[in-house]
PDB file of N, CA and C in Angstrom:
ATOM      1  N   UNK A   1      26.752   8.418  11.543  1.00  0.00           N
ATOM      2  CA  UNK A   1      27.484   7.717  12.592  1.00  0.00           C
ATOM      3  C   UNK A   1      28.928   7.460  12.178  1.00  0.00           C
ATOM      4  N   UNK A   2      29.280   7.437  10.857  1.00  0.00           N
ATOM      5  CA  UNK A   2      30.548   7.457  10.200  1.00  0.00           C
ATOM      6  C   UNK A   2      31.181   6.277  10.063  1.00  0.00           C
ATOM      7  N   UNK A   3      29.766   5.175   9.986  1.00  0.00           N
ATOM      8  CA  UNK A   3      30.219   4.118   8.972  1.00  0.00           C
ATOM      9  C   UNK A   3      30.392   3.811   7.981  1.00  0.00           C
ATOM     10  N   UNK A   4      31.390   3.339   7.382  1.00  0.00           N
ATOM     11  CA  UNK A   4      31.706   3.335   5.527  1.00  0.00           C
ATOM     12  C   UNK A   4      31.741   1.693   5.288  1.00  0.00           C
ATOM     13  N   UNK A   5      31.032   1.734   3.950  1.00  0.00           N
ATOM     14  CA  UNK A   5      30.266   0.324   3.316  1.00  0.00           C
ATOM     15  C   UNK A   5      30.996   0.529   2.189  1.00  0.00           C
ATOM     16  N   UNK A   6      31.309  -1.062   1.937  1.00  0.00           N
ATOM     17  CA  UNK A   6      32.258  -0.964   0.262  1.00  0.00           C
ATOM     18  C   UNK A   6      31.080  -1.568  -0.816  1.00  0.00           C
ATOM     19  N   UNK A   7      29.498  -1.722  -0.267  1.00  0.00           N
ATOM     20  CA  UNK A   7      28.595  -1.332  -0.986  1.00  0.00           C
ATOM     21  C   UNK A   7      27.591  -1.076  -0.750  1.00  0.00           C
ATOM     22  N   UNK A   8      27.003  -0.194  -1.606  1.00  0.00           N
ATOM     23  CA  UNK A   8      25.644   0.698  -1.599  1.00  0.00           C
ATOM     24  C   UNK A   8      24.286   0.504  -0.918  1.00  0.00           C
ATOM     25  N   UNK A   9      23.864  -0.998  -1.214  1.00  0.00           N
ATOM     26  CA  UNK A   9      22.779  -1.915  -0.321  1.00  0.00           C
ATOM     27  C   UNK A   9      23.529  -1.879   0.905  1.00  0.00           C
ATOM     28  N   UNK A  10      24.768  -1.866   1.067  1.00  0.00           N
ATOM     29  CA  UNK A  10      25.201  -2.355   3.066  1.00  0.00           C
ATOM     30  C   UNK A  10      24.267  -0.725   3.499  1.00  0.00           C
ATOM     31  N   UNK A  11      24.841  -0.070   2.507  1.00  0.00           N
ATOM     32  CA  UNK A  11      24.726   1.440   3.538  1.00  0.00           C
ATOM     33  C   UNK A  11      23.193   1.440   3.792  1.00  0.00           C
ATOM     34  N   UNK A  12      22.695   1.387   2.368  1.00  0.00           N
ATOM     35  CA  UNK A  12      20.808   1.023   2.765  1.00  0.00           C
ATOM     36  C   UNK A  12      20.393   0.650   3.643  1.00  0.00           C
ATOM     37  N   UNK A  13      20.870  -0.652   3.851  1.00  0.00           N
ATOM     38  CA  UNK A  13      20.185  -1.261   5.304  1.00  0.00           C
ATOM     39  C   UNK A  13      20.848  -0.583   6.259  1.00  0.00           C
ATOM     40  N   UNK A  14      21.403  -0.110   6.731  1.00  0.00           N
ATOM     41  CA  UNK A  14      22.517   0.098   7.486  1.00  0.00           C
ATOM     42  C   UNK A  14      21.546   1.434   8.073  1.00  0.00           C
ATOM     43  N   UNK A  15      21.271   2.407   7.133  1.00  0.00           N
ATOM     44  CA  UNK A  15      20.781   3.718   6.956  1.00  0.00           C
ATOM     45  C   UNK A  15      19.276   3.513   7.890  1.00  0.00           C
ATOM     46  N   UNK A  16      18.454   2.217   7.459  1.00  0.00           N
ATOM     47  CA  UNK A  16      17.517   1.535   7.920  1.00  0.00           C
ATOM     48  C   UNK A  16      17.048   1.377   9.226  1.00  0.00           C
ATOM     49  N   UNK A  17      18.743   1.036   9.934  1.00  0.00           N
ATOM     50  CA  UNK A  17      18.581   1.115  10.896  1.00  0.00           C
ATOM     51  C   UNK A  17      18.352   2.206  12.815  1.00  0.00           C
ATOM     52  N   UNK A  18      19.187   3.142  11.627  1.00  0.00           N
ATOM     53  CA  UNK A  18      19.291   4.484  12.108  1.00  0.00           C
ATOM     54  C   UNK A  18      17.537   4.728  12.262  1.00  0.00           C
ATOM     55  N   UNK A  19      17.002   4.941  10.968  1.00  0.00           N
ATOM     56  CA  UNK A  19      15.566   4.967  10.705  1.00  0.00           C
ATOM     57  C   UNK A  19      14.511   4.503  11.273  1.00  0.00           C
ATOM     58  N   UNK A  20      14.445   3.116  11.669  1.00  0.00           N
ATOM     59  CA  UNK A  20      13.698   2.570  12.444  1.00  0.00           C
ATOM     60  C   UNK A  20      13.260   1.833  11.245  1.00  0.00           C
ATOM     61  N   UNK A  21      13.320   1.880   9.902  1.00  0.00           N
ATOM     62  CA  UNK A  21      12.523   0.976   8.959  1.00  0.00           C
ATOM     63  C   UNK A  21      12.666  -0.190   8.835  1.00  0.00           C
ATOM     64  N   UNK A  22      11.631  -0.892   8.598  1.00  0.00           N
ATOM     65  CA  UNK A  22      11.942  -2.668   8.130  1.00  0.00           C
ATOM     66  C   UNK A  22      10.576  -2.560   7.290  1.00  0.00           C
ATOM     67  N   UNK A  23      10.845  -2.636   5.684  1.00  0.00           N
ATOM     68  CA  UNK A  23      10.374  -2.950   4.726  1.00  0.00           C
ATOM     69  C   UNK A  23      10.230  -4.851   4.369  1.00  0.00           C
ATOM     70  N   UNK A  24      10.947  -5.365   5.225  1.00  0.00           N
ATOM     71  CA  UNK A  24      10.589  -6.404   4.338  1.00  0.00           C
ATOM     72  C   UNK A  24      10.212  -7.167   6.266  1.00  0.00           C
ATOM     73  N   UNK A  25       8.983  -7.785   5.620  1.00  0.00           N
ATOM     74  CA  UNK A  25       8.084  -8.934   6.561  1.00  0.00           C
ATOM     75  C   UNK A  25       7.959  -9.846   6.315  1.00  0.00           C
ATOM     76  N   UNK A  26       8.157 -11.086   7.449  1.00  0.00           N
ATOM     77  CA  UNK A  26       7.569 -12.093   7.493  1.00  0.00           C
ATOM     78  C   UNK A  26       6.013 -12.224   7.063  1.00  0.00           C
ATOM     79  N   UNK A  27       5.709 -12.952   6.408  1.00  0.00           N
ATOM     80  CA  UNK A  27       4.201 -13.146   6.383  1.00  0.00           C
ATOM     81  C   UNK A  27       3.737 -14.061   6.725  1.00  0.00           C
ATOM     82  N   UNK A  28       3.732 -15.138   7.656  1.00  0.00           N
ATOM     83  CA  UNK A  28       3.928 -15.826   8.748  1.00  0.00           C
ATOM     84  C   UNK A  28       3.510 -14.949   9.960  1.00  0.00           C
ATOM     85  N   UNK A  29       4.481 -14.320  10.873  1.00  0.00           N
ATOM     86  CA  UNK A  29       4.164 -13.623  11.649  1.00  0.00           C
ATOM     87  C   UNK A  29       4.332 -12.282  11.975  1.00  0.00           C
ATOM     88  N   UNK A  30       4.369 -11.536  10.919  1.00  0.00           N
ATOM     89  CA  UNK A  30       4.175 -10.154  10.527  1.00  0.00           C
ATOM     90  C   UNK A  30       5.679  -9.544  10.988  1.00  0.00           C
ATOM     91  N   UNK A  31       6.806 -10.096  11.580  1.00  0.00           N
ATOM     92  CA  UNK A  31       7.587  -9.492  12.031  1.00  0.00           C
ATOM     93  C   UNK A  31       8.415  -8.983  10.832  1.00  0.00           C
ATOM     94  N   UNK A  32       9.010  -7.144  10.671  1.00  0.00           N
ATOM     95  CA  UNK A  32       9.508  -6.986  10.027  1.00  0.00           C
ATOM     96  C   UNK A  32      11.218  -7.105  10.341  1.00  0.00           C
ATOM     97  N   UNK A  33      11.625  -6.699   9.626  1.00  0.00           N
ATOM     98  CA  UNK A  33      12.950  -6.680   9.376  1.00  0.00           C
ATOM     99  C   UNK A  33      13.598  -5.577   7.927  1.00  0.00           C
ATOM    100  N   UNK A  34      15.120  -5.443   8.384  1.00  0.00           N
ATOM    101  CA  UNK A  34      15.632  -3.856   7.122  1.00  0.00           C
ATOM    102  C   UNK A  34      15.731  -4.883   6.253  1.00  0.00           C
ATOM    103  N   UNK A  35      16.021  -5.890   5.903  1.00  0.00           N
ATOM    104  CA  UNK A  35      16.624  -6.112   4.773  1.00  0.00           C
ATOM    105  C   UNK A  35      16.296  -8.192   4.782  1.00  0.00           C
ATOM    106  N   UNK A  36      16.195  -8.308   3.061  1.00  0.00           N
ATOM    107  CA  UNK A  36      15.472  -9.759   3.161  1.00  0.00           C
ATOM    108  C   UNK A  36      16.761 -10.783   3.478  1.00  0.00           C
ATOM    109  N   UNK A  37      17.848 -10.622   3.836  1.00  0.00           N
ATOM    110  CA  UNK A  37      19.096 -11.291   4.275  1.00  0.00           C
ATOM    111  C   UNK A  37      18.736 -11.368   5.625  1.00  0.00           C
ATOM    112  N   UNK A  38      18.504 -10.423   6.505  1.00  0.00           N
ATOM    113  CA  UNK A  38      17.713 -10.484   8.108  1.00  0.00           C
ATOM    114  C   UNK A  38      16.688 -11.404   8.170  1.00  0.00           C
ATOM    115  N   UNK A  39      16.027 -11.253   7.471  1.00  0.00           N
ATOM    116  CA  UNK A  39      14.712 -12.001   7.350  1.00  0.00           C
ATOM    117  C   UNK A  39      14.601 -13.466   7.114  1.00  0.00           C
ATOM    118  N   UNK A  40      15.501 -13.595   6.270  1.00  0.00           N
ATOM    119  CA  UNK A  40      15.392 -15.259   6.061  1.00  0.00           C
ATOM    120  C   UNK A  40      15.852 -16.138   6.774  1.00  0.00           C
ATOM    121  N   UNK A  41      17.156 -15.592   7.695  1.00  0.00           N
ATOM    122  CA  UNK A  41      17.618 -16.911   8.984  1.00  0.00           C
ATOM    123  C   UNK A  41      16.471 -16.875   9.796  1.00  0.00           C
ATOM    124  N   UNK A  42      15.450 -15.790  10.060  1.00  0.00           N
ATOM    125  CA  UNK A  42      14.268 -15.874  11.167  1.00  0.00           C
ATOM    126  C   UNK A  42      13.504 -17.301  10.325  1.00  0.00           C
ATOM    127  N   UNK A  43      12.939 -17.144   9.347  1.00  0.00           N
ATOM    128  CA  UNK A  43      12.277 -17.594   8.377  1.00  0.00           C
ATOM    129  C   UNK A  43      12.440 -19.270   8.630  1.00  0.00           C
ATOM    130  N   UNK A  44      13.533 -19.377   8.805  1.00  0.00           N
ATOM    131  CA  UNK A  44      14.501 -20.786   8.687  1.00  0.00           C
ATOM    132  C   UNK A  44      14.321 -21.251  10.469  1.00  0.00           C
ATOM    133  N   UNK A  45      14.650 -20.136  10.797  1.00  0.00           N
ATOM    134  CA  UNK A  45      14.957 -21.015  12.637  1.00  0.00           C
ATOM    135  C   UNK A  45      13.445 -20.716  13.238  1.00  0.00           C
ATOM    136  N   UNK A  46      12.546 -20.009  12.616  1.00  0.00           N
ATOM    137  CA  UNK A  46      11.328 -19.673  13.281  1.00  0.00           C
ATOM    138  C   UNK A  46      10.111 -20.509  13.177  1.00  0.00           C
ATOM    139  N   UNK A  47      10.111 -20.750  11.536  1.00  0.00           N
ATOM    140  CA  UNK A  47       8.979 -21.382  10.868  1.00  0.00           C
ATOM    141  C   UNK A  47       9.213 -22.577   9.531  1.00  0.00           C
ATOM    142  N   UNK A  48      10.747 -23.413  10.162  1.00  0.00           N
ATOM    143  CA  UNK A  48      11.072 -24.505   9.191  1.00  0.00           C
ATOM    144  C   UNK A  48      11.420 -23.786   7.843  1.00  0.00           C
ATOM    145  N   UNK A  49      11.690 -22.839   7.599  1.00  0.00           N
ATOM    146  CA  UNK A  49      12.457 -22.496   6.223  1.00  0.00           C
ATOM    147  C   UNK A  49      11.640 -22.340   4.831  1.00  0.00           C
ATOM    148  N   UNK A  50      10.519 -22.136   5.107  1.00  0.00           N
ATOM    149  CA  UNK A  50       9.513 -21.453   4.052  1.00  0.00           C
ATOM    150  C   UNK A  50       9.684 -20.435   3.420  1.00  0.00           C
ATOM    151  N   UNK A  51      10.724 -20.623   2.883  1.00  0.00           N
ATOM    152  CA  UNK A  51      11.200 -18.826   2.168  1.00  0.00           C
ATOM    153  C   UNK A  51      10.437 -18.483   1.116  1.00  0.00           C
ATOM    154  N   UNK A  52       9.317 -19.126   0.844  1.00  0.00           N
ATOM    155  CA  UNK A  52       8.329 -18.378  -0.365  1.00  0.00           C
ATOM    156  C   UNK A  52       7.774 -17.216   0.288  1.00  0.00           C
ATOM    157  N   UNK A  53       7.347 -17.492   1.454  1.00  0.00           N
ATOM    158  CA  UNK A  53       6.467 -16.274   2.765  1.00  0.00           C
ATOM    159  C   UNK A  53       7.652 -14.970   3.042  1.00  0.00           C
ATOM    160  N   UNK A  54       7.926 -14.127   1.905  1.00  0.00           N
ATOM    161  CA  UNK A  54       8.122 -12.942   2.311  1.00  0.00           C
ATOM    162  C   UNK A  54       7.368 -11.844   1.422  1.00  0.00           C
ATOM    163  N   UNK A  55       7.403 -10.395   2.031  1.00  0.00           N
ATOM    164  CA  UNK A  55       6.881  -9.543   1.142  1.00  0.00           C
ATOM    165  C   UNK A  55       7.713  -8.293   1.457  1.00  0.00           C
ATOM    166  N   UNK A  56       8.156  -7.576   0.340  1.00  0.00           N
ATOM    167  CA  UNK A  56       8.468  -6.214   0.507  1.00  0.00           C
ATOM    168  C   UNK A  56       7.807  -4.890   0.401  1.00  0.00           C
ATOM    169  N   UNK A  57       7.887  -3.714   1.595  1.00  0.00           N
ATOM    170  CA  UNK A  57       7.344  -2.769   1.064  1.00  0.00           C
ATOM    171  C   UNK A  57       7.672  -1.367   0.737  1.00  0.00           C
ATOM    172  N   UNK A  58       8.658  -2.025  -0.057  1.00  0.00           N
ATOM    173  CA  UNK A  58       9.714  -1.186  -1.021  1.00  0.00           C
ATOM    174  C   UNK A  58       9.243  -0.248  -1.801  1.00  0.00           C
TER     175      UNK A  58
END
């Protein structure tokens, strides 16, 4: 798409999205997400901020 990242993880997730992947889930309510930075404001505004409840499947 000819976006440029001044780092390597941006492009990852980024790449992710093109992809359709979301490796990292809530375990709470199974919803995934690309990357555990996505994941944790859900985490916080969804289910009071339990950030022990994630898993990756990296």
């Amino acid at each position: 798409c000819g976006k440029c990242f001044a780092h390597r993880g941006n492009l990852n997730v980024h790449v992710r999205s093109h992809a359709g992947e979301r490796p990292f889930s809530c375990n709470l309510c199974n919803r995934g997400f690309s990357s555990k930075q996505r994941m944790l404001p859900h985490i916080a505004s969804r289910h009071g901020g339990n950030f022990q409840e994630y898993s990756s499947h990296l």
